[in-house]
PDB file of C-alpha atoms in Angstrom:
ATOM      1  CA  MET X 121     101.759 -60.709 -44.255  1.00  0.00           C
ATOM      2  CA  ARG X 122     100.034 -58.340 -41.720  1.00  0.00           C
ATOM      3  CA  SER X 123      97.134 -60.735 -41.264  1.00  0.00           C
ATOM      4  CA  GLU X 124      99.516 -63.574 -40.867  1.00  0.00           C
ATOM      5  CA  ARG X 125     101.414 -61.881 -38.064  1.00  0.00           C
ATOM      6  CA  PHE X 126      98.397 -60.959 -36.094  1.00  0.00           C
ATOM      7  CA  MET X 127      97.065 -64.748 -36.607  1.00  0.00           C
ATOM      8  CA  VAL X 128     100.285 -66.195 -35.122  1.00  0.00           C
ATOM      9  CA  ALA X 129     100.298 -63.579 -32.245  1.00  0.00           C
ATOM     10  CA  GLY X 130      96.782 -64.305 -31.482  1.00  0.00           C
ATOM     11  CA  ILE X 131      97.513 -68.179 -31.564  1.00  0.00           C
ATOM     12  CA  ILE X 132     100.430 -67.626 -29.228  1.00  0.00           C
ATOM     13  CA  PHE X 133      98.495 -65.720 -26.885  1.00  0.00           C
ATOM     14  CA  ILE X 134      95.389 -67.990 -26.633  1.00  0.00           C
ATOM     15  CA  GLY X 135      98.059 -71.101 -26.192  1.00  0.00           C
ATOM     16  CA  VAL X 136      99.440 -69.187 -23.114  1.00  0.00           C
ATOM     17  CA  ALA X 137      96.065 -68.621 -21.702  1.00  0.00           C
ATOM     18  CA  VAL X 138      95.000 -72.258 -22.024  1.00  0.00           C
ATOM     19  CA  THR X 139      98.361 -73.233 -20.714  1.00  0.00           C
ATOM     20  CA  LEU X 140      97.807 -70.930 -17.467  1.00  0.00           C
ATOM     21  CA  LEU X 141      94.328 -72.458 -17.159  1.00  0.00           C
ATOM     22  CA  VAL X 142      95.308 -75.984 -17.069  1.00  0.00           C
ATOM     23  CA  THR X 143      98.955 -76.355 -15.844  1.00  0.00           C
ATOM     24  CA  ASP X 144     101.338 -74.307 -13.725  1.00  0.00           C
ATOM     25  CA  LEU X 145     103.984 -74.670 -16.291  1.00  0.00           C
ATOM     26  CA  LEU X 146     104.082 -70.875 -17.157  1.00  0.00           C
ATOM     27  CA  ASP X 147     103.097 -69.285 -13.875  1.00  0.00           C
ATOM     28  CA  HIS X 148     106.384 -68.193 -12.582  1.00  0.00           C
ATOM     29  CA  ILE X 149     107.513 -66.805 -15.928  1.00  0.00           C
ATOM     30  CA  ILE X 150     104.287 -64.929 -16.760  1.00  0.00           C
ATOM     31  CA  THR X 151     103.117 -63.637 -13.241  1.00  0.00           C
ATOM     32  CA  PRO X 152     106.162 -61.334 -12.408  1.00  0.00           C
ATOM     33  CA  PHE X 153     105.688 -59.653 -15.935  1.00  0.00           C
ATOM     34  CA  THR X 154     101.918 -59.181 -15.869  1.00  0.00           C
ATOM     35  CA  HIS X 155     102.136 -58.222 -12.323  1.00  0.00           C
ATOM     36  CA  VAL X 156     103.384 -54.765 -13.465  1.00  0.00           C
ATOM     37  CA  PHE X 157     100.298 -53.699 -15.083  1.00  0.00           C
ATOM     38  CA  LEU X 158      97.635 -56.188 -13.716  1.00  0.00           C
ATOM     39  CA  MET X 159      98.182 -55.075 -10.102  1.00  0.00           C
ATOM     40  CA  GLY X 160      99.191 -58.182  -8.034  1.00  0.00           C
ATOM     41  CA  SER X 161      98.637 -60.431 -11.148  1.00  0.00           C
ATOM     42  CA  SER X 162      96.715 -63.571 -10.474  1.00  0.00           C
ATOM     43  CA  GLU X 163      96.055 -66.626 -12.525  1.00  0.00           C
ATOM     44  CA  GLY X 164      92.617 -65.456 -13.299  1.00  0.00           C
ATOM     45  CA  LYS X 165      93.519 -62.001 -14.601  1.00  0.00           C
ATOM     46  CA  ASP X 166      96.394 -63.601 -16.727  1.00  0.00           C
ATOM     47  CA  VAL X 167      94.082 -66.112 -18.364  1.00  0.00           C
ATOM     48  CA  ILE X 168      91.592 -63.261 -19.195  1.00  0.00           C
ATOM     49  CA  PHE X 169      94.393 -60.926 -20.486  1.00  0.00           C
ATOM     50  CA  PHE X 170      95.967 -63.539 -22.743  1.00  0.00           C
ATOM     51  CA  THR X 171      92.514 -64.856 -24.084  1.00  0.00           C
ATOM     52  CA  VAL X 172      91.261 -61.300 -24.851  1.00  0.00           C
ATOM     53  CA  MET X 173      94.457 -60.201 -26.344  1.00  0.00           C
ATOM     54  CA  GLY X 174      94.711 -63.381 -28.390  1.00  0.00           C
ATOM     55  CA  THR X 175      91.281 -63.323 -29.739  1.00  0.00           C
ATOM     56  CA  MET X 176      91.587 -59.656 -30.633  1.00  0.00           C
ATOM     57  CA  PHE X 177      94.670 -60.107 -32.665  1.00  0.00           C
ATOM     58  CA  ILE X 178      92.970 -63.142 -34.574  1.00  0.00           C
ATOM     59  CA  LEU X 179      89.944 -60.883 -35.336  1.00  0.00           C
ATOM     60  CA  ALA X 180      91.764 -57.674 -36.093  1.00  0.00           C
ATOM     61  CA  PRO X 181      92.381 -58.177 -39.802  1.00  0.00           C
ATOM     62  CA  LEU X 182      88.622 -58.341 -40.077  1.00  0.00           C
ATOM     63  CA  PHE X 183      88.043 -54.846 -38.749  1.00  0.00           C
ATOM     64  CA  ARG X 184      91.151 -52.963 -40.434  1.00  0.00           C
ATOM     65  CA  GLU X 185      90.318 -50.576 -43.036  1.00  0.00           C
ATOM     66  CA  ASP X 186      90.732 -53.184 -45.914  1.00  0.00           C
ATOM     67  CA  GLY X 187      88.986 -55.936 -43.669  1.00  0.00           C
ATOM     68  CA  LEU X 188      85.591 -57.450 -44.409  1.00  0.00           C
ATOM     69  CA  VAL X 189      84.129 -55.470 -41.372  1.00  0.00           C
ATOM     70  CA  GLY X 190      86.334 -52.315 -41.713  1.00  0.00           C
ATOM     71  CA  LYS X 191      85.151 -51.661 -45.089  1.00  0.00           C
ATOM     72  CA  SER X 192      81.711 -50.739 -43.753  1.00  0.00           C
ATOM     73  CA  SER X 193      82.678 -48.964 -40.811  1.00  0.00           C
ATOM     74  CA  ARG X 194      80.782 -45.753 -40.397  1.00  0.00           C
ATOM     75  CA  LEU X 195      82.748 -43.825 -37.671  1.00  0.00           C
ATOM     76  CA  ASP X 196      86.227 -42.408 -37.379  1.00  0.00           C
ATOM     77  CA  LYS X 197      88.638 -44.807 -35.620  1.00  0.00           C
ATOM     78  CA  ASN X 198      88.976 -42.608 -32.770  1.00  0.00           C
ATOM     79  CA  SER X 199      85.308 -42.347 -32.298  1.00  0.00           C
ATOM     80  CA  TYR X 200      85.150 -45.988 -31.269  1.00  0.00           C
ATOM     81  CA  LEU X 201      87.772 -45.392 -28.807  1.00  0.00           C
ATOM     82  CA  HIS X 202      85.930 -42.404 -27.242  1.00  0.00           C
ATOM     83  CA  ILE X 203      82.809 -44.600 -26.965  1.00  0.00           C
ATOM     84  CA  ALA X 204      84.951 -47.420 -25.191  1.00  0.00           C
ATOM     85  CA  ALA X 205      86.296 -44.951 -22.940  1.00  0.00           C
ATOM     86  CA  LEU X 206      82.830 -43.632 -21.978  1.00  0.00           C
ATOM     87  CA  LEU X 207      81.557 -46.955 -21.343  1.00  0.00           C
ATOM     88  CA  ALA X 208      84.443 -47.819 -19.138  1.00  0.00           C
ATOM     89  CA  PHE X 209      84.076 -44.725 -17.063  1.00  0.00           C
ATOM     90  CA  ILE X 210      80.318 -45.202 -16.590  1.00  0.00           C
ATOM     91  CA  THR X 211      80.929 -48.962 -15.742  1.00  0.00           C
ATOM     92  CA  TYR X 212      83.727 -48.053 -13.237  1.00  0.00           C
ATOM     93  CA  LEU X 213      81.567 -45.457 -11.703  1.00  0.00           C
ATOM     94  CA  THR X 214      78.646 -47.849 -11.424  1.00  0.00           C
ATOM     95  CA  GLY X 215      80.898 -50.314  -9.565  1.00  0.00           C
ATOM     96  CA  THR X 216      82.053 -47.603  -7.322  1.00  0.00           C
ATOM     97  CA  ALA X 217      78.430 -46.473  -6.458  1.00  0.00           C
ATOM     98  CA  VAL X 218      77.724 -50.205  -5.885  1.00  0.00           C
ATOM     99  CA  GLU X 219      80.712 -50.298  -3.275  1.00  0.00           C
ATOM    100  CA  VAL X 220      78.946 -47.440  -1.589  1.00  0.00           C
ATOM    101  CA  LEU X 221      75.395 -48.738  -1.376  1.00  0.00           C
ATOM    102  CA  ILE X 222      76.898 -52.071   0.051  1.00  0.00           C
ATOM    103  CA  ARG X 223      78.211 -50.140   2.955  1.00  0.00           C
ATOM    104  CA  LEU X 224      75.356 -47.730   3.506  1.00  0.00           C
ATOM    105  CA  SER X 225      72.996 -50.654   3.688  1.00  0.00           C
ATOM    106  CA  MET X 226      75.149 -52.276   6.332  1.00  0.00           C
ATOM    107  CA  GLY X 227      75.464 -48.870   8.110  1.00  0.00           C
ATOM    108  CA  VAL X 228      79.476 -48.782   7.981  1.00  0.00           C
ATOM    109  CA  SER X 229      81.689 -46.306   6.350  1.00  0.00           C
ATOM    110  CA  PRO X 230      82.164 -46.443   2.604  1.00  0.00           C
ATOM    111  CA  LEU X 231      85.811 -46.244   3.133  1.00  0.00           C
ATOM    112  CA  THR X 232      86.370 -49.877   4.439  1.00  0.00           C
ATOM    113  CA  THR X 233      87.186 -53.093   2.915  1.00  0.00           C
ATOM    114  CA  PHE X 234      84.568 -55.840   2.806  1.00  0.00           C
ATOM    115  CA  ILE X 235      85.434 -59.561   3.248  1.00  0.00           C
ATOM    116  CA  SER X 236      82.464 -61.824   2.507  1.00  0.00           C
ATOM    117  CA  MET X 237      83.028 -65.617   3.492  1.00  0.00           C
ATOM    118  CA  ASP X 238      82.603 -68.988   1.816  1.00  0.00           C
ATOM    119  CA  PRO X 239      84.978 -68.534   0.123  1.00  0.00           C
ATOM    120  CA  PRO X 240      86.424 -65.276   1.259  1.00  0.00           C
ATOM    121  CA  ALA X 241      86.326 -62.448  -1.185  1.00  0.00           C
ATOM    122  CA  SER X 242      87.476 -59.067  -0.801  1.00  0.00           C
ATOM    123  CA  THR X 243      86.003 -55.815  -2.397  1.00  0.00           C
ATOM    124  CA  SER X 244      86.440 -52.050  -1.696  1.00  0.00           C
ATOM    125  CA  ILE X 245      86.052 -48.742  -3.500  1.00  0.00           C
ATOM    126  CA  THR X 246      89.756 -48.601  -4.227  1.00  0.00           C
ATOM    127  CA  HIS X 247      89.945 -52.331  -5.373  1.00  0.00           C
ATOM    128  CA  SER X 248      86.446 -53.461  -6.421  1.00  0.00           C
ATOM    129  CA  HIS X 249      85.634 -57.006  -7.296  1.00  0.00           C
ATOM    130  CA  VAL X 250      81.865 -56.351  -7.739  1.00  0.00           C
ATOM    131  CA  PHE X 251      81.818 -56.916 -11.403  1.00  0.00           C
ATOM    132  CA  LYS X 252      83.734 -60.038 -11.084  1.00  0.00           C
ATOM    133  CA  ALA X 253      81.223 -61.285  -8.445  1.00  0.00           C
ATOM    134  CA  SER X 254      78.499 -60.510 -10.706  1.00  0.00           C
ATOM    135  CA  LEU X 255      79.975 -62.916 -13.451  1.00  0.00           C
ATOM    136  CA  SER X 256      80.469 -65.704 -10.859  1.00  0.00           C
ATOM    137  CA  PRO X 257      77.334 -67.670 -11.605  1.00  0.00           C
ATOM    138  CA  LEU X 258      78.665 -68.136 -15.070  1.00  0.00           C
ATOM    139  CA  THR X 259      82.399 -68.412 -14.401  1.00  0.00           C
ATOM    140  CA  GLY X 260      81.612 -70.958 -11.850  1.00  0.00           C
ATOM    141  CA  LEU X 261      80.249 -73.148 -14.660  1.00  0.00           C
ATOM    142  CA  ILE X 262      83.609 -72.831 -16.568  1.00  0.00           C
ATOM    143  CA  VAL X 263      86.405 -72.377 -14.040  1.00  0.00           C
ATOM    144  CA  PRO X 264      87.139 -75.747 -12.072  1.00  0.00           C
ATOM    145  CA  ALA X 265      86.861 -75.285  -8.338  1.00  0.00           C
ATOM    146  CA  SER X 266      90.407 -76.999  -8.087  1.00  0.00           C
ATOM    147  CA  SER X 267      91.926 -74.259 -10.502  1.00  0.00           C
ATOM    148  CA  GLY X 268      92.597 -71.770  -7.421  1.00  0.00           C
ATOM    149  CA  ILE X 269      91.055 -68.971  -9.521  1.00  0.00           C
ATOM    150  CA  HIS X 270      88.906 -66.904  -7.191  1.00  0.00           C
ATOM    151  CA  THR X 271      85.478 -66.056  -8.918  1.00  0.00           C
ATOM    152  CA  GLY X 272      84.100 -63.813  -6.068  1.00  0.00           C
ATOM    153  CA  SER X 273      81.044 -66.044  -5.737  1.00  0.00           C
ATOM    154  CA  SER X 274      80.358 -65.059  -2.051  1.00  0.00           C
ATOM    155  CA  LEU X 275      80.144 -61.303  -3.015  1.00  0.00           C
ATOM    156  CA  ALA X 276      77.299 -62.259  -5.676  1.00  0.00           C
ATOM    157  CA  GLY X 277      74.508 -61.899  -3.308  1.00  0.00           C
ATOM    158  CA  TYR X 278      75.196 -58.400  -2.575  1.00  0.00           C
ATOM    159  CA  ILE X 279      75.042 -57.461  -6.257  1.00  0.00           C
ATOM    160  CA  PRO X 280      72.561 -59.479  -8.261  1.00  0.00           C
ATOM    161  CA  PHE X 281      71.561 -56.750 -10.544  1.00  0.00           C
ATOM    162  CA  LEU X 282      74.887 -56.223 -12.243  1.00  0.00           C
ATOM    163  CA  LEU X 283      75.161 -59.403 -14.396  1.00  0.00           C
ATOM    164  CA  PRO X 284      73.134 -57.850 -17.319  1.00  0.00           C
ATOM    165  CA  MET X 285      75.501 -54.593 -17.389  1.00  0.00           C
ATOM    166  CA  THR X 286      78.536 -56.683 -17.137  1.00  0.00           C
ATOM    167  CA  LEU X 287      77.370 -59.045 -20.073  1.00  0.00           C
ATOM    168  CA  THR X 288      76.691 -55.924 -22.189  1.00  0.00           C
ATOM    169  CA  VAL X 289      79.488 -53.420 -21.581  1.00  0.00           C
ATOM    170  CA  ILE X 290      82.496 -55.825 -21.870  1.00  0.00           C
ATOM    171  CA  PRO X 291      81.571 -57.273 -25.101  1.00  0.00           C
ATOM    172  CA  VAL X 292      80.848 -53.689 -26.530  1.00  0.00           C
ATOM    173  CA  ILE X 293      84.310 -52.166 -25.157  1.00  0.00           C
ATOM    174  CA  TYR X 294      85.827 -55.216 -27.029  1.00  0.00           C
ATOM    175  CA  LEU X 295      84.155 -54.561 -30.208  1.00  0.00           C
ATOM    176  CA  MET X 296      84.889 -50.991 -30.181  1.00  0.00           C
ATOM    177  CA  GLY X 297      88.542 -51.893 -29.735  1.00  0.00           C
ATOM    178  CA  LEU X 298      88.441 -53.818 -32.638  1.00  0.00           C
ATOM    179  CA  LEU X 299      86.606 -51.482 -34.791  1.00  0.00           C
ATOM    180  CA  SER X 300      89.046 -48.577 -33.672  1.00  0.00           C
ATOM    181  CA  THR X 301      91.915 -50.678 -35.391  1.00  0.00           C
ATOM    182  CA  GLY X 302      91.181 -49.027 -38.869  1.00  0.00           C
ATOM    183  CA  ASP X 303      94.124 -47.704 -40.623  1.00  0.00           C
ATOM    184  CA  ARG X 304      96.477 -47.413 -37.641  1.00  0.00           C
ATOM    185  CA  ARG X 305     100.080 -48.788 -37.846  1.00  0.00           C
ATOM    186  CA  ASP X 306     100.510 -52.470 -36.615  1.00  0.00           C
ATOM    187  CA  PHE X 307     102.419 -51.110 -33.443  1.00  0.00           C
ATOM    188  CA  HIS X 308      99.392 -48.682 -32.706  1.00  0.00           C
ATOM    189  CA  VAL X 309      96.934 -51.706 -33.149  1.00  0.00           C
ATOM    190  CA  ALA X 310      98.925 -53.689 -30.593  1.00  0.00           C
ATOM    191  CA  ILE X 311      98.642 -50.872 -28.120  1.00  0.00           C
ATOM    192  CA  VAL X 312      94.889 -50.607 -28.670  1.00  0.00           C
ATOM    193  CA  ILE X 313      94.145 -54.195 -28.046  1.00  0.00           C
ATOM    194  CA  PHE X 314      96.463 -54.188 -24.896  1.00  0.00           C
ATOM    195  CA  ALA X 315      94.799 -51.050 -23.771  1.00  0.00           C
ATOM    196  CA  THR X 316      91.229 -52.702 -24.384  1.00  0.00           C
ATOM    197  CA  ALA X 317      92.299 -56.015 -22.567  1.00  0.00           C
ATOM    198  CA  THR X 318      93.568 -54.067 -19.567  1.00  0.00           C
ATOM    199  CA  THR X 319      90.436 -51.892 -19.326  1.00  0.00           C
ATOM    200  CA  ILE X 320      88.256 -54.914 -19.536  1.00  0.00           C
ATOM    201  CA  ILE X 321      90.267 -56.640 -16.756  1.00  0.00           C
ATOM    202  CA  GLY X 322      90.215 -53.298 -14.769  1.00  0.00           C
ATOM    203  CA  ILE X 323      86.019 -53.650 -14.928  1.00  0.00           C
ATOM    204  CA  ILE X 324      86.278 -57.404 -13.790  1.00  0.00           C
ATOM    205  CA  ASP X 325      88.988 -57.023 -11.268  1.00  0.00           C
ATOM    206  CA  GLY X 326      90.006 -53.714  -9.580  1.00  0.00           C
ATOM    207  CA  GLY X 327      87.614 -51.116 -10.500  1.00  0.00           C
ATOM    208  CA  LEU X 328      88.277 -47.476 -11.486  1.00  0.00           C
ATOM    209  CA  PHE X 329      91.263 -46.845  -9.305  1.00  0.00           C
ATOM    210  CA  SER X 330      93.073 -50.052  -9.863  1.00  0.00           C
ATOM    211  CA  THR X 331      96.386 -50.460 -11.965  1.00  0.00           C
ATOM    212  CA  PRO X 332      94.922 -52.095 -14.965  1.00  0.00           C
ATOM    213  CA  ALA X 333      91.980 -49.660 -15.400  1.00  0.00           C
ATOM    214  CA  LEU X 334      94.386 -46.859 -15.324  1.00  0.00           C
ATOM    215  CA  VAL X 335      96.786 -48.430 -17.726  1.00  0.00           C
ATOM    216  CA  GLY X 336      93.953 -49.453 -20.062  1.00  0.00           C
ATOM    217  CA  LEU X 337      92.128 -46.014 -19.869  1.00  0.00           C
ATOM    218  CA  SER X 338      95.845 -44.356 -20.406  1.00  0.00           C
ATOM    219  CA  GLY X 339      96.167 -46.394 -23.535  1.00  0.00           C
ATOM    220  CA  ILE X 340      92.685 -45.834 -24.858  1.00  0.00           C
ATOM    221  CA  LEU X 341      92.603 -42.132 -24.333  1.00  0.00           C
ATOM    222  CA  GLY X 342      96.157 -41.815 -25.292  1.00  0.00           C
ATOM    223  CA  MET X 343      95.582 -43.350 -28.642  1.00  0.00           C
ATOM    224  CA  SER X 344      92.358 -41.549 -29.300  1.00  0.00           C
ATOM    225  CA  ALA X 345      94.326 -38.384 -28.885  1.00  0.00           C
ATOM    226  CA  LEU X 346      97.246 -39.249 -31.004  1.00  0.00           C
ATOM    227  CA  ARG X 347      97.737 -37.330 -34.141  1.00  0.00           C
ATOM    228  CA  VAL X 348     100.218 -37.132 -37.108  1.00  0.00           C
ATOM    229  CA  PRO X 349     102.461 -35.322 -36.714  1.00  0.00           C
ATOM    230  CA  PHE X 350     102.893 -36.127 -33.108  1.00  0.00           C
ATOM    231  CA  SER X 351     102.833 -33.276 -30.549  1.00  0.00           C
ATOM    232  CA  PRO X 352     103.143 -33.867 -26.816  1.00  0.00           C
ATOM    233  CA  GLY X 353     100.297 -31.178 -26.432  1.00  0.00           C
ATOM    234  CA  ASN X 354      97.933 -34.115 -27.838  1.00  0.00           C
ATOM    235  CA  LEU X 355      98.137 -36.003 -24.730  1.00  0.00           C
ATOM    236  CA  LYS X 356      97.338 -33.094 -22.434  1.00  0.00           C
ATOM    237  CA  VAL X 357      93.808 -33.973 -21.596  1.00  0.00           C
ATOM    238  CA  PRO X 358      94.645 -37.772 -21.263  1.00  0.00           C
ATOM    239  CA  THR X 359      97.319 -37.051 -18.868  1.00  0.00           C
ATOM    240  CA  LEU X 360      95.202 -34.883 -16.742  1.00  0.00           C
ATOM    241  CA  ILE X 361      92.492 -37.382 -16.505  1.00  0.00           C
ATOM    242  CA  ILE X 362      94.778 -40.064 -15.537  1.00  0.00           C
ATOM    243  CA  GLY X 363      96.683 -37.888 -13.183  1.00  0.00           C
ATOM    244  CA  GLY X 364      93.382 -36.786 -11.519  1.00  0.00           C
ATOM    245  CA  LEU X 365      92.405 -40.442 -11.130  1.00  0.00           C
ATOM    246  CA  ILE X 366      95.689 -41.318  -9.504  1.00  0.00           C
ATOM    247  CA  ALA X 367      95.462 -38.197  -7.108  1.00  0.00           C
ATOM    248  CA  VAL X 368      91.904 -39.292  -6.219  1.00  0.00           C
ATOM    249  CA  ARG X 369      93.093 -42.663  -5.256  1.00  0.00           C
ATOM    250  CA  ILE X 370      96.118 -41.517  -3.068  1.00  0.00           C
ATOM    251  CA  LEU X 371      93.757 -38.936  -1.362  1.00  0.00           C
ATOM    252  CA  LEU X 372      91.151 -41.732  -0.498  1.00  0.00           C
ATOM    253  CA  GLY X 373      93.884 -43.860   0.964  1.00  0.00           C
ATOM    254  CA  ILE X 374      95.102 -41.185   3.297  1.00  0.00           C
ATOM    255  CA  LEU X 375      91.906 -39.148   4.177  1.00  0.00           C
ATOM    256  CA  GLY X 376      90.070 -42.277   4.482  1.00  0.00           C
ATOM    257  CA  SER X 377      92.321 -43.781   6.885  1.00  0.00           C
ATOM    258  CA  VAL X 378      91.769 -44.298  10.575  1.00  0.00           C
ATOM    259  CA  PRO X 379      95.338 -44.424  12.057  1.00  0.00           C
ATOM    260  CA  GLU X 380      94.482 -44.838  15.756  1.00  0.00           C
ATOM    261  CA  TYR X 381      92.956 -48.144  15.332  1.00  0.00           C
ATOM    262  CA  TYR X 382      91.226 -50.657  13.186  1.00  0.00           C
ATOM    263  CA  GLU X 383      87.448 -51.074  13.434  1.00  0.00           C
ATOM    264  CA  VAL X 384      86.271 -54.479  12.488  1.00  0.00           C
ATOM    265  CA  THR X 385      82.583 -54.912  11.964  1.00  0.00           C
ATOM    266  CA  VAL X 386      81.905 -58.780  12.177  1.00  0.00           C
ATOM    267  CA  LEU X 387      78.418 -59.744  10.575  1.00  0.00           C
ATOM    268  CA  GLU X 388      76.596 -62.601  12.266  1.00  0.00           C
ATOM    269  CA  PRO X 389      79.475 -64.163  14.030  1.00  0.00           C
ATOM    270  CA  SER X 390      79.158 -67.800  15.489  1.00  0.00           C
ATOM    271  CA  GLY X 391      81.206 -69.522  17.973  1.00  0.00           C
ATOM    272  CA  ASN X 392      84.656 -68.546  19.102  1.00  0.00           C
ATOM    273  CA  LEU X 393      86.289 -65.710  16.746  1.00  0.00           C
ATOM    274  CA  ASP X 394      89.644 -66.809  17.607  1.00  0.00           C
ATOM    275  CA  LEU X 395      91.075 -63.445  17.919  1.00  0.00           C
ATOM    276  CA  ASP X 396      94.281 -64.613  20.104  1.00  0.00           C
ATOM    277  CA  GLY X 397      97.440 -62.418  18.987  1.00  0.00           C
ATOM    278  CA  LEU X 398      95.484 -59.931  17.054  1.00  0.00           C
ATOM    279  CA  HIS X 399      95.857 -56.875  19.784  1.00  0.00           C
ATOM    280  CA  VAL X 400      92.200 -56.524  20.462  1.00  0.00           C
ATOM    281  CA  LEU X 401      91.626 -52.963  22.206  1.00  0.00           C
ATOM    282  CA  SER X 402      87.742 -53.502  22.784  1.00  0.00           C
ATOM    283  CA  GLU X 403      85.074 -55.819  21.748  1.00  0.00           C
ATOM    284  CA  GLU X 404      81.373 -54.783  21.523  1.00  0.00           C
ATOM    285  CA  LYS X 405      78.277 -56.651  20.571  1.00  0.00           C
ATOM    286  CA  LYS X 406      75.574 -54.756  18.663  1.00  0.00           C
ATOM    287  CA  GLY X 407      72.587 -57.037  17.576  1.00  0.00           C
ATOM    288  CA  ASP X 408      73.719 -59.720  15.082  1.00  0.00           C
ATOM    289  CA  ARG X 409      77.157 -58.190  14.683  1.00  0.00           C
ATOM    290  CA  ILE X 410      80.418 -57.610  16.740  1.00  0.00           C
ATOM    291  CA  ILE X 411      82.398 -54.377  16.679  1.00  0.00           C
ATOM    292  CA  LEU X 412      86.023 -54.730  17.274  1.00  0.00           C
ATOM    293  CA  LYS X 413      88.744 -52.280  17.723  1.00  0.00           C
ATOM    294  CA  LEU X 414      92.391 -53.552  17.014  1.00  0.00           C
ATOM    295  CA  SER X 415      95.747 -52.064  17.529  1.00  0.00           C
ATOM    296  CA  SER X 416      97.175 -49.825  14.792  1.00  0.00           C
ATOM    297  CA  ASP X 417     100.668 -51.294  15.154  1.00  0.00           C
ATOM    298  CA  GLN X 418      99.971 -53.849  12.289  1.00  0.00           C
ATOM    299  CA  ASN X 419     100.190 -53.734   8.531  1.00  0.00           C
ATOM    300  CA  GLU X 420      96.834 -53.373   6.953  1.00  0.00           C
ATOM    301  CA  MET X 421      97.174 -56.065   4.639  1.00  0.00           C
ATOM    302  CA  GLU X 422      98.742 -58.616   6.929  1.00  0.00           C
ATOM    303  CA  LEU X 423      96.000 -58.006   9.483  1.00  0.00           C
ATOM    304  CA  LEU X 424      93.367 -58.302   6.767  1.00  0.00           C
ATOM    305  CA  ASN X 425      94.832 -61.827   5.783  1.00  0.00           C
ATOM    306  CA  LYS X 426      95.033 -62.854   9.280  1.00  0.00           C
ATOM    307  CA  LEU X 427      91.310 -61.853   9.978  1.00  0.00           C
ATOM    308  CA  THR X 428      90.210 -63.577   7.085  1.00  0.00           C
ATOM    309  CA  ALA X 429      92.012 -66.703   8.023  1.00  0.00           C
ATOM    310  CA  ARG X 430      90.729 -66.542  11.528  1.00  0.00           C
ATOM    311  CA  LEU X 431      87.125 -65.462  10.769  1.00  0.00           C
ATOM    312  CA  ASP X 432      86.628 -67.933   7.844  1.00  0.00           C
ATOM    313  CA  GLY X 433      83.683 -70.284   8.629  1.00  0.00           C
ATOM    314  CA  ARG X 434      83.002 -68.152  12.124  1.00  0.00           C
ATOM    315  CA  CYS X 435      80.936 -65.233  10.451  1.00  0.00           C
ATOM    316  CA  HIS X 436      79.310 -64.254   7.136  1.00  0.00           C
ATOM    317  CA  GLY X 437      81.637 -61.555   6.549  1.00  0.00           C
ATOM    318  CA  PHE X 438      83.350 -58.428   7.728  1.00  0.00           C
ATOM    319  CA  PHE X 439      84.275 -54.795   7.212  1.00  0.00           C
ATOM    320  CA  MET X 440      87.595 -53.163   8.078  1.00  0.00           C
ATOM    321  CA  THR X 441      88.727 -49.555   8.102  1.00  0.00           C
ATOM    322  CA  TRP X 442      91.601 -48.434   6.211  1.00  0.00           C
ATOM    323  CA  ASN X 443      95.279 -47.351   7.574  1.00  0.00           C
ATOM    324  CA  PHE X 444      97.152 -46.115   4.725  1.00  0.00           C
ATOM    325  CA  PHE X 445     100.110 -45.229   6.863  1.00  0.00           C
ATOM    326  CA  SER X 446     100.860 -48.808   8.123  1.00  0.00           C
ATOM    327  CA  PHE X 447     102.595 -49.547   4.742  1.00  0.00           C
ATOM    328  CA  PHE X 448     105.236 -47.204   5.905  1.00  0.00           C
TER     329      PHE X 448
END
């Protein structure tokens, strides 16, 4: 009966993933729900989420303690979650290091948002897309160009060495999640599968400080610390870890802000940059780039979107400083 329930759940989840990929039928129903834990949920993240969860539900019976694979499991169920958490942390930190290296190589502050063009794709320390971009040579073969799903392909040239790591780590975390199902209750198995799926999405789209990463790591660390009988003290370490990451994310946003103005570094500009209405305070050409200072009386995200639209086709990309206080 347990296997049948998992099988039905898996088929439903995969059915939702396929429907989201080929039609817009469920978008208005699914996206508001997944937005809560996938951080501004997009069609691509929704498809990955339901595909990973669906396949894990179908395969889970094989990895339970009485399953074909589970019978030969050599480690404690929580040890597999510890491995998954460690691999996830290493991967997230690698992505953060790559974000810093991209900016250092360009001579700009690490605390900036980078937009690469053709097609536009954004990435930053606080919301990283480097691993998604590393997968773009493969996802570009699978995802139709007309689907509207962003693969981050224009970023790929900046991070060519991450593809082997991405193709190795994600399947291993997926496998560790399955192996950890062991003798857990069905409800706990569902939590582990959910946590594994969101952790994988956090790697692909968002990075260490993203909502899916924090949600996924909360689930993995929380389930690995769960004991019977339950005691709130068991969750002390996971709470400190996740709380610490949230605190660092907020501090980065605040301390990394430049509230006086926005500094925009435009790479290899060509033709008219179309800056009308953007409140330009100064403009300076330095070699193959233009440094702009824009008024800070604009919302960061709105300005970022305007610049992306205005500069698309007029440069190779640009960096923009943050203004955490513009959201208030």
